[in-house]
Coordinates of C-alpha atoms in Angstrom, one line a residue:
M1 CA -151.2 -49.4 -14.8
E2 CA -147.7 -48.8 -14.0
E3 CA -145.3 -47.0 -16.0
K4 CA -145.1 -43.5 -16.2
P5 CA -148.5 -42.5 -17.3
Q6 CA -148.8 -43.5 -20.6
V7 CA -150.9 -40.8 -21.3
T8 CA -150.2 -40.7 -24.7
P9 CA -148.0 -43.1 -25.6
E10 CA -145.1 -42.9 -23.2
T11 CA -145.1 -39.9 -21.0
T12 CA -145.4 -39.2 -17.3
P13 CA -147.4 -37.4 -14.7
K14 CA -147.1 -33.8 -14.1
K15 CA -145.3 -33.0 -10.9
P16 CA -147.8 -31.6 -8.5
K17 CA -147.4 -28.1 -7.0
R18 CA -146.8 -28.9 -3.4
Q19 CA -148.9 -27.2 -0.8
K20 CA -147.4 -26.6 2.6
R21 CA -150.4 -27.9 4.4
R22 CA -151.8 -31.3 4.0
V23 CA -154.0 -33.3 1.8
S24 CA -155.1 -32.6 -1.6
L25 CA -155.4 -35.4 -3.9
L26 CA -153.8 -33.8 -6.9
I27 CA -154.5 -36.4 -9.5
Y28 CA -155.1 -40.0 -10.0
I29 CA -152.9 -41.3 -12.8
S30 CA -152.9 -44.7 -14.4
S31 CA -149.2 -45.1 -14.3
T32 CA -146.2 -43.3 -15.5
L33 CA -145.1 -43.5 -19.0
L34 CA -141.5 -43.9 -19.4
A35 CA -140.0 -44.9 -22.6
F36 CA -141.6 -48.2 -22.6
F37 CA -144.1 -47.3 -20.1
V38 CA -142.7 -48.5 -17.0
G39 CA -144.7 -51.2 -15.7
I40 CA -148.3 -51.7 -16.1
F41 CA -150.3 -48.6 -15.6
L42 CA -150.7 -47.7 -12.0
T43 CA -153.6 -45.6 -10.9
I44 CA -151.4 -43.1 -9.2
L45 CA -152.4 -40.7 -6.5
V46 CA -149.8 -38.0 -6.7
V47 CA -149.2 -36.2 -3.5
G48 CA -146.3 -34.8 -1.6
L49 CA -145.2 -36.7 1.4
N50 CA -145.3 -33.5 3.4
N51 CA -148.9 -33.0 2.2
R52 CA -150.2 -36.0 4.0
T53 CA -151.7 -36.1 7.5
S54 CA -148.7 -36.1 9.8
Q55 CA -148.4 -39.2 11.9
S56 CA -145.3 -38.9 14.0
L57 CA -143.5 -42.2 14.4
D58 CA -141.8 -43.1 17.7
T59 CA -138.3 -43.9 16.5
S60 CA -137.4 -45.1 20.0
T61 CA -139.5 -48.2 19.5
A62 CA -137.8 -51.6 19.2
G63 CA -138.1 -51.8 15.5
F64 CA -136.6 -48.4 14.8
S65 CA -133.9 -49.1 17.4
K66 CA -132.8 -52.1 15.4
I67 CA -132.6 -50.1 12.2
S68 CA -130.6 -47.4 14.0
Q69 CA -128.3 -49.9 15.6
V70 CA -127.6 -51.7 12.3
Y71 CA -127.0 -48.3 10.5
Q72 CA -124.6 -47.1 13.2
T73 CA -122.7 -50.4 13.4
I74 CA -122.2 -50.5 9.6
S75 CA -121.2 -46.9 9.5
Q76 CA -118.7 -47.1 12.3
Q77 CA -117.4 -50.7 12.1
Y78 CA -117.7 -52.1 8.6
Y79 CA -114.1 -52.8 7.3
R80 CA -114.4 -50.4 4.4
K81 CA -115.7 -46.9 4.3
T82 CA -119.4 -46.8 3.6
D83 CA -121.7 -44.4 1.6
K84 CA -124.3 -43.2 4.0
T85 CA -126.7 -42.3 1.1
K86 CA -126.5 -45.9 -0.2
L87 CA -127.2 -47.3 3.2
I88 CA -130.3 -45.1 3.7
N89 CA -131.5 -45.8 0.1
G90 CA -130.9 -49.5 0.7
A91 CA -133.0 -49.4 3.9
I92 CA -135.9 -47.6 2.1
K93 CA -135.8 -50.0 -0.8
G94 CA -135.7 -53.0 1.5
M95 CA -138.9 -51.8 3.3
I96 CA -140.7 -51.2 0.0
N97 CA -139.5 -54.5 -1.6
S98 CA -140.8 -56.4 1.5
L99 CA -144.3 -55.4 0.3
D100 CA -143.9 -57.8 -2.6
D101 CA -145.9 -55.4 -4.7
P102 CA -144.8 -54.8 -8.3
Y103 CA -146.4 -51.3 -8.2
S104 CA -144.6 -50.0 -5.1
E105 CA -141.1 -48.6 -5.8
Y106 CA -138.5 -46.3 -4.5
L107 CA -137.2 -43.8 -7.1
A108 CA -134.1 -41.7 -6.8
G109 CA -132.0 -39.6 -9.1
S110 CA -132.9 -39.9 -12.8
D111 CA -135.6 -42.5 -12.0
A112 CA -137.4 -39.8 -9.9
S113 CA -137.0 -37.1 -12.5
D114 CA -138.3 -39.5 -15.2
L115 CA -141.5 -40.0 -13.1
D116 CA -142.0 -36.3 -13.1
N117 CA -141.9 -35.8 -16.9
T118 CA -145.0 -34.0 -18.3
I119 CA -147.8 -36.2 -19.6
S120 CA -148.9 -33.7 -22.2
G121 CA -146.0 -34.1 -24.6
S122 CA -144.6 -36.9 -26.7
F123 CA -141.7 -39.1 -25.8
E124 CA -139.0 -41.1 -27.5
G125 CA -138.9 -44.8 -27.1
I126 CA -140.3 -48.0 -28.6
G127 CA -143.9 -47.5 -27.4
A128 CA -145.0 -50.2 -25.0
E129 CA -145.9 -50.6 -21.4
I130 CA -144.1 -52.9 -19.1
Q131 CA -144.3 -54.2 -15.6
K132 CA -142.2 -56.4 -13.3
K133 CA -143.6 -59.9 -13.4
G134 CA -141.9 -62.5 -11.1
N135 CA -138.1 -62.1 -11.6
Y136 CA -138.3 -60.5 -15.1
I137 CA -140.1 -57.8 -17.0
E138 CA -143.3 -58.4 -18.9
I139 CA -145.0 -56.4 -21.7
V140 CA -148.4 -55.2 -20.8
S141 CA -149.3 -53.7 -24.1
P142 CA -147.6 -52.2 -27.2
I143 CA -148.9 -48.9 -28.5
A144 CA -150.7 -48.9 -31.8
G145 CA -148.4 -47.7 -34.6
S146 CA -145.3 -47.8 -32.3
P147 CA -142.0 -49.6 -33.1
A148 CA -143.0 -52.2 -30.5
K149 CA -146.3 -52.9 -32.2
K150 CA -144.8 -53.0 -35.7
A151 CA -142.2 -55.5 -34.5
G152 CA -144.9 -57.8 -33.4
L153 CA -144.4 -57.6 -29.7
K154 CA -147.5 -58.7 -27.7
A155 CA -149.0 -58.5 -24.3
N156 CA -147.5 -61.1 -21.9
D157 CA -144.2 -61.3 -23.8
V158 CA -141.4 -61.5 -21.2
I159 CA -138.3 -59.4 -21.7
T160 CA -135.4 -61.6 -20.4
A161 CA -132.6 -59.3 -21.6
I162 CA -132.0 -55.8 -23.0
N163 CA -129.0 -55.3 -25.2
G164 CA -127.7 -58.7 -24.0
K165 CA -128.0 -57.8 -20.3
S166 CA -130.3 -60.1 -18.3
T167 CA -133.3 -58.3 -16.7
A168 CA -133.5 -60.8 -13.9
G169 CA -134.2 -58.9 -10.7
W170 CA -134.6 -55.6 -12.4
S171 CA -137.3 -53.1 -11.5
A172 CA -139.7 -51.8 -14.2
T173 CA -138.0 -48.4 -13.9
K174 CA -134.5 -49.8 -14.5
A175 CA -135.8 -51.7 -17.6
T176 CA -137.5 -48.6 -18.9
N177 CA -134.3 -46.5 -18.5
Q178 CA -132.4 -49.1 -20.6
I179 CA -135.1 -49.4 -23.2
R180 CA -135.8 -45.7 -23.8
G181 CA -133.5 -43.5 -25.9
K182 CA -133.3 -41.0 -28.7
K183 CA -135.1 -41.4 -32.0
N184 CA -133.4 -43.6 -34.6
T185 CA -131.1 -45.3 -32.0
K186 CA -131.5 -49.0 -31.6
V187 CA -132.2 -51.4 -28.8
T188 CA -132.3 -55.2 -28.8
L189 CA -134.7 -57.1 -26.6
T190 CA -134.6 -60.8 -25.9
I191 CA -138.2 -62.0 -25.7
K192 CA -139.7 -65.2 -24.3
R193 CA -143.1 -66.1 -25.6
G194 CA -144.4 -69.3 -24.2
K195 CA -141.6 -71.8 -24.5
Q196 CA -139.9 -70.0 -27.4
S197 CA -137.2 -67.3 -27.1
F198 CA -136.1 -64.8 -29.7
K199 CA -134.5 -61.4 -30.2
V200 CA -136.1 -58.3 -31.6
N201 CA -134.1 -55.4 -32.9
L202 CA -136.0 -52.1 -32.5
K203 CA -135.4 -48.6 -33.7
R204 CA -136.6 -46.0 -31.3
D205 CA -139.0 -43.3 -32.5
V206 CA -141.0 -40.4 -31.3
I207 CA -144.3 -41.7 -29.9
P208 CA -146.9 -39.0 -30.7
V209 CA -149.3 -37.5 -28.3
K210 CA -152.4 -38.2 -30.4
T211 CA -154.4 -40.9 -28.6
V212 CA -157.5 -41.2 -30.7
N213 CA -158.0 -42.6 -34.2
A214 CA -161.4 -42.5 -35.9
R215 CA -163.1 -43.5 -39.2
I216 CA -166.3 -44.6 -40.7
D217 CA -166.5 -48.3 -41.5
K218 CA -165.9 -49.0 -45.2
T219 CA -168.8 -51.4 -45.7
H220 CA -171.2 -50.1 -43.0
P221 CA -171.2 -46.3 -43.3
T222 CA -173.5 -45.8 -40.3
V223 CA -170.9 -47.4 -38.0
G224 CA -168.1 -45.2 -36.6
Y225 CA -164.9 -46.7 -35.3
I226 CA -162.9 -45.0 -32.5
Q227 CA -159.6 -46.3 -31.3
I228 CA -158.3 -45.0 -28.0
T229 CA -154.6 -45.9 -27.6
S230 CA -154.2 -44.4 -24.1
F231 CA -155.9 -41.9 -21.7
S232 CA -153.9 -38.7 -21.8
E233 CA -154.6 -35.0 -21.2
P234 CA -156.1 -34.4 -24.7
T235 CA -158.0 -37.7 -24.9
F236 CA -161.4 -36.4 -23.7
K237 CA -161.3 -33.6 -26.3
E238 CA -160.1 -36.0 -29.0
V239 CA -162.9 -38.5 -28.4
K240 CA -165.5 -35.7 -28.3
A241 CA -164.2 -34.3 -31.6
A242 CA -164.1 -37.8 -33.2
I243 CA -167.7 -38.5 -32.2
T244 CA -168.9 -35.1 -33.5
K245 CA -167.1 -35.6 -36.8
L246 CA -168.3 -39.2 -37.3
R247 CA -171.9 -38.1 -36.6
K248 CA -171.6 -35.5 -39.4
Q249 CA -170.3 -38.3 -41.7
G250 CA -173.4 -40.4 -40.9
A251 CA -172.5 -42.5 -37.9
K252 CA -175.5 -43.9 -36.0
S253 CA -173.5 -46.2 -33.7
F254 CA -169.9 -46.6 -32.5
V255 CA -167.2 -49.2 -31.9
L256 CA -164.9 -48.1 -29.1
D257 CA -161.5 -49.9 -29.2
V258 CA -159.4 -50.0 -26.1
R259 CA -157.4 -53.1 -27.0
S260 CA -153.7 -52.8 -26.3
N261 CA -154.5 -49.6 -24.3
P262 CA -152.4 -49.8 -21.1
G263 CA -154.2 -46.9 -19.4
G264 CA -153.3 -43.3 -18.6
I265 CA -154.9 -40.6 -16.5
M266 CA -157.8 -41.8 -14.4
Q267 CA -159.7 -38.5 -14.7
Q268 CA -159.7 -38.8 -18.5
A269 CA -161.1 -42.3 -18.3
L270 CA -163.9 -41.0 -16.0
K271 CA -164.7 -38.0 -18.2
I272 CA -165.0 -40.1 -21.3
S273 CA -166.9 -42.9 -19.5
S274 CA -169.4 -40.3 -18.3
M275 CA -170.3 -39.4 -22.0
F276 CA -171.9 -42.9 -22.4
V277 CA -173.4 -43.3 -18.9
A278 CA -176.6 -41.6 -17.5
N279 CA -176.0 -38.9 -15.0
G280 CA -175.9 -40.1 -11.4
K281 CA -174.9 -43.7 -12.3
P282 CA -171.5 -44.9 -10.8
L283 CA -168.4 -45.0 -12.9
M284 CA -166.0 -46.5 -10.4
Q285 CA -165.1 -46.8 -6.7
V286 CA -161.9 -46.3 -4.8
K287 CA -161.5 -48.2 -1.5
A288 CA -158.6 -47.5 0.9
R289 CA -157.6 -49.9 3.6
T290 CA -160.1 -48.2 6.0
G291 CA -163.3 -46.2 5.6
A292 CA -166.0 -46.2 3.0
A293 CA -165.3 -46.4 -0.7
T294 CA -165.3 -43.1 -2.7
V295 CA -167.8 -43.4 -5.6
Y296 CA -167.3 -41.5 -8.8
K297 CA -170.5 -40.9 -10.8
A298 CA -171.4 -39.7 -14.3
G299 CA -172.6 -36.1 -14.6
K300 CA -172.0 -32.7 -16.2
S301 CA -169.0 -32.1 -14.0
Q302 CA -167.3 -35.0 -15.7
D303 CA -168.5 -34.8 -19.3
G304 CA -169.5 -31.1 -19.6
G305 CA -173.0 -32.2 -20.8
F306 CA -171.7 -34.0 -23.9
K307 CA -173.6 -37.3 -24.1
V308 CA -173.5 -40.3 -26.5
K309 CA -176.8 -42.1 -26.7
E310 CA -176.2 -44.1 -29.9
P311 CA -175.6 -47.9 -29.7
V312 CA -172.1 -48.7 -28.7
K313 CA -169.8 -51.8 -28.4
V314 CA -166.4 -51.8 -26.6
L315 CA -163.4 -54.0 -27.7
I316 CA -161.0 -55.2 -25.1
D317 CA -158.1 -57.7 -24.9
D318 CA -155.3 -58.8 -22.5
G319 CA -153.5 -55.5 -23.3
S320 CA -156.4 -53.4 -21.9
A321 CA -155.2 -52.3 -18.5
S322 CA -155.9 -49.9 -15.7
A323 CA -157.7 -46.8 -17.0
S324 CA -159.0 -48.6 -20.1
E325 CA -160.5 -51.2 -17.7
I326 CA -162.1 -48.4 -15.7
F327 CA -163.6 -47.1 -18.9
A328 CA -164.8 -50.6 -20.1
A329 CA -166.2 -51.6 -16.8
A330 CA -168.1 -48.3 -16.4
L331 CA -169.8 -48.7 -19.8
N332 CA -170.5 -52.4 -19.3
Q333 CA -172.0 -52.2 -15.8
S334 CA -173.6 -48.7 -15.8
A335 CA -174.7 -48.4 -19.5
N336 CA -175.2 -52.1 -20.4
V337 CA -172.7 -51.9 -23.2
E338 CA -171.4 -55.2 -24.4
L339 CA -167.6 -56.0 -24.2
I340 CA -166.2 -57.9 -27.2
G341 CA -162.8 -59.6 -27.4
T342 CA -160.7 -61.4 -24.8
K343 CA -160.3 -61.0 -21.0
S344 CA -158.5 -57.7 -20.0
F345 CA -155.3 -57.5 -18.0
G346 CA -156.6 -57.0 -14.5
K347 CA -155.0 -54.0 -12.8
G348 CA -157.2 -52.9 -9.8
T349 CA -155.0 -51.0 -7.4
V350 CA -154.2 -47.3 -6.8
Q351 CA -150.7 -45.9 -6.2
Q352 CA -149.6 -42.8 -4.4
V353 CA -146.5 -40.9 -5.3
S354 CA -144.7 -39.1 -2.4
Q355 CA -141.6 -37.0 -2.6
L356 CA -138.9 -37.4 0.0
D357 CA -136.6 -34.6 -1.3
K358 CA -135.7 -32.9 -4.5
H359 CA -134.1 -36.0 -5.9
S360 CA -136.1 -38.9 -4.5
E361 CA -139.7 -40.1 -4.1
F362 CA -141.6 -43.4 -3.7
K363 CA -144.8 -44.8 -4.8
I364 CA -146.9 -47.3 -2.9
T365 CA -150.2 -49.0 -3.4
V366 CA -152.8 -47.2 -1.2
A367 CA -156.1 -48.4 -2.4
K368 CA -158.2 -50.7 -4.6
W369 CA -160.3 -49.4 -7.4
L370 CA -163.6 -51.2 -7.9
T371 CA -166.0 -51.4 -10.8
P372 CA -169.4 -49.8 -10.5
N373 CA -171.0 -52.9 -9.0
G374 CA -168.1 -53.2 -6.5
S375 CA -166.1 -56.0 -8.2
W376 CA -162.3 -56.0 -7.8
I377 CA -160.8 -57.1 -11.1
N378 CA -157.2 -57.2 -9.9
K379 CA -155.3 -60.1 -11.5
R380 CA -158.7 -61.3 -12.9
G381 CA -159.5 -58.8 -15.6
L382 CA -162.9 -58.0 -17.2
T383 CA -164.6 -60.9 -19.0
P384 CA -166.1 -60.0 -22.4
N385 CA -169.7 -60.6 -23.1
I386 CA -168.7 -61.9 -26.5
T387 CA -165.4 -63.7 -26.8
A388 CA -163.6 -63.1 -30.1
K389 CA -160.0 -63.9 -30.7
Y390 CA -157.6 -63.3 -33.5
P391 CA -156.7 -66.3 -35.7
S392 CA -154.0 -68.6 -34.2
Y393 CA -151.3 -67.2 -36.5
A394 CA -151.7 -63.8 -34.8
Y395 CA -150.0 -65.3 -31.7
L396 CA -146.9 -66.7 -33.3
P397 CA -143.5 -65.5 -32.1
V398 CA -141.5 -63.1 -34.2
V399 CA -138.6 -64.6 -36.2
S400 CA -136.2 -61.7 -36.4
D401 CA -132.7 -63.2 -36.6
K402 CA -130.7 -62.9 -39.8
K403 CA -130.1 -66.6 -40.2
T404 CA -131.0 -68.3 -43.5
Y405 CA -132.9 -71.6 -43.3
Q406 CA -132.7 -74.2 -46.1
L407 CA -133.4 -77.8 -47.1
D408 CA -132.8 -80.3 -44.2
D409 CA -132.4 -77.7 -41.5
V410 CA -134.3 -78.3 -38.3
S411 CA -135.4 -75.5 -36.0
S412 CA -138.4 -74.3 -33.9
K413 CA -138.2 -71.1 -35.9
I414 CA -138.7 -73.1 -39.1
K415 CA -141.9 -74.5 -37.5
T416 CA -143.1 -71.0 -36.9
L417 CA -142.4 -70.0 -40.5
Q418 CA -144.2 -73.1 -41.8
K419 CA -147.3 -72.0 -39.9
E420 CA -147.0 -68.5 -41.4
L421 CA -146.6 -70.0 -44.9
K422 CA -149.7 -72.0 -44.4
A423 CA -151.5 -68.9 -43.2
V424 CA -150.7 -67.0 -46.4
G425 CA -151.9 -69.9 -48.6
Q426 CA -148.7 -71.9 -49.2
D427 CA -148.6 -75.6 -48.2
P428 CA -145.3 -76.3 -46.3
G429 CA -146.2 -80.0 -45.7
T430 CA -145.9 -81.4 -42.2
I431 CA -145.5 -78.5 -39.7
N432 CA -142.8 -79.9 -37.5
G433 CA -139.7 -77.6 -37.9
Y434 CA -138.0 -79.8 -40.5
F435 CA -137.2 -78.0 -43.8
S436 CA -138.5 -80.6 -46.2
T437 CA -138.7 -80.6 -50.0
T438 CA -142.4 -79.7 -49.6
T439 CA -141.5 -76.7 -47.4
Q440 CA -138.8 -75.7 -50.0
Q441 CA -141.4 -75.8 -52.8
A442 CA -143.8 -73.7 -50.7
V443 CA -141.0 -71.1 -50.1
T444 CA -140.2 -71.0 -53.8
A445 CA -143.8 -70.4 -54.7
F446 CA -144.1 -67.7 -52.1
Q447 CA -141.0 -66.0 -53.4
A448 CA -142.3 -66.1 -57.0
A449 CA -145.7 -64.6 -55.9
N450 CA -143.9 -61.7 -54.2
D451 CA -141.2 -60.8 -56.7
L452 CA -138.4 -62.2 -54.5
D453 CA -135.4 -64.2 -55.6
Q454 CA -136.6 -67.8 -56.0
T455 CA -133.9 -69.5 -53.9
G456 CA -136.1 -71.9 -52.1
K457 CA -134.5 -70.7 -48.9
L458 CA -135.9 -68.8 -46.0
D459 CA -133.6 -65.8 -46.1
T460 CA -133.9 -62.4 -44.4
A461 CA -135.9 -60.8 -47.3
T462 CA -138.3 -63.8 -47.5
I463 CA -138.9 -63.9 -43.8
D464 CA -139.5 -60.1 -43.6
K465 CA -142.0 -60.2 -46.4
L466 CA -143.7 -63.2 -44.9
Q467 CA -144.1 -61.6 -41.6
T468 CA -145.3 -58.3 -43.2
M469 CA -148.0 -60.2 -44.9
I470 CA -149.0 -61.9 -41.7
T471 CA -149.3 -58.6 -40.0
K472 CA -151.6 -57.3 -42.7
K473 CA -153.6 -60.5 -42.6
I474 CA -154.1 -60.1 -38.9
S475 CA -155.4 -56.6 -39.5
D476 CA -157.7 -57.7 -42.3
N477 CA -159.1 -60.5 -40.1
D478 CA -160.1 -58.6 -37.0
V479 CA -162.6 -61.0 -35.5
A480 CA -163.6 -58.8 -32.6
Y481 CA -164.1 -55.7 -34.7
N482 CA -166.1 -57.6 -37.3
K483 CA -168.3 -59.1 -34.5
A484 CA -169.0 -55.6 -33.1
V485 CA -169.9 -54.2 -36.5
E486 CA -172.2 -57.2 -37.1
Q487 CA -174.0 -56.7 -33.8
L488 CA -174.4 -52.9 -34.5
S489 CA -175.7 -53.5 -38.0
K490 CA -178.5 -55.8 -37.0

């Protein structure tokens, strides 16, 4: 989880009230939600640096002497005047970067203030969570209903450029600051998906705070569906209200969907998990470098006495990260609830945020979180009990350029569009990227069926309509959800 808590779709953790004395674990947060959510949700332990147990460091040691010597030499002898603040910030960044940990980061100025935004409000952005992956930025999960989701962005898409600027070497925070912006403004992302690269133009919007969507299944009126898009301050209350309402509507079992859920506040994940787990059973463990693991258990202190004993299935995918993995693992291992879908993301570490001064702070990984049975899923994810994937056309790249393709053109994008034509029932002939006469006939037939100009060309209007239909077809062929309903209806 990394990105300012995505508590709702794109917000960030509340800044803790600092106590003059030590300790106090103020809150575990699954990341910080910036505009995109910066990085994959972190499980963040927000504390003030001055709140921690003081361990005085002997700055006269050889290591610190070296740092002091380099600083003094540069300050006094470098051939141009130096900025002392930049030198200090550079030294701090260097130490943190040496950890080679995508979740540890130094934040100064606006980056630090972004981290301290409230997690209880909405935010303006494109609605996705990102993390640093290798030398670039990777999408962890787009939020349901967001501009990112509507544009067809997917987990594991790599953002190689933002508004034409390469993201090589960027931090997740820097990428977030470039992606976020006011409602109705636009941002262009260059995406690499597998071996293909394409651009996506997105209009930013307000990402609402509501984190739960619920309904009764249309064909199975005793099955209630609950989608949790992130774990934010209101999520526990929203889930509780959804279950109460669905019960009144006749629900006797529930499908809980945390697919494309990048995480959020850890306490919310624990409270909701406790609803489905018997009191006294473990929900998760947190293990620091030394000492015994802290075990969190189900009980009234978590769920307020509200329990769900009806049959349940949980849907996960590779966009389920951090707090959503805590939730899924708790139900799976402590309540024998089956997981259906594809392997989850695999975020198993805890971060701590410490403030250096009014304008700077840093976060570092301080612990692992473990599933109830003690497993560490970092970089491995949770494996579903029942594997259920979307159809192959759901994983096709987005064709979003304004170019028109016609007879005898050759392009990898034509190959993608040929696959989409076949998925909607039109035969484009051999799917090889060559715009043949058979492909032309398929395009003309598609245009005629959808009240478009019958040009036989893949123009902007035709491509947009084709991809809109593909999106709907994906929604209508939700293999994992159908499998869950089938299991609950037996």
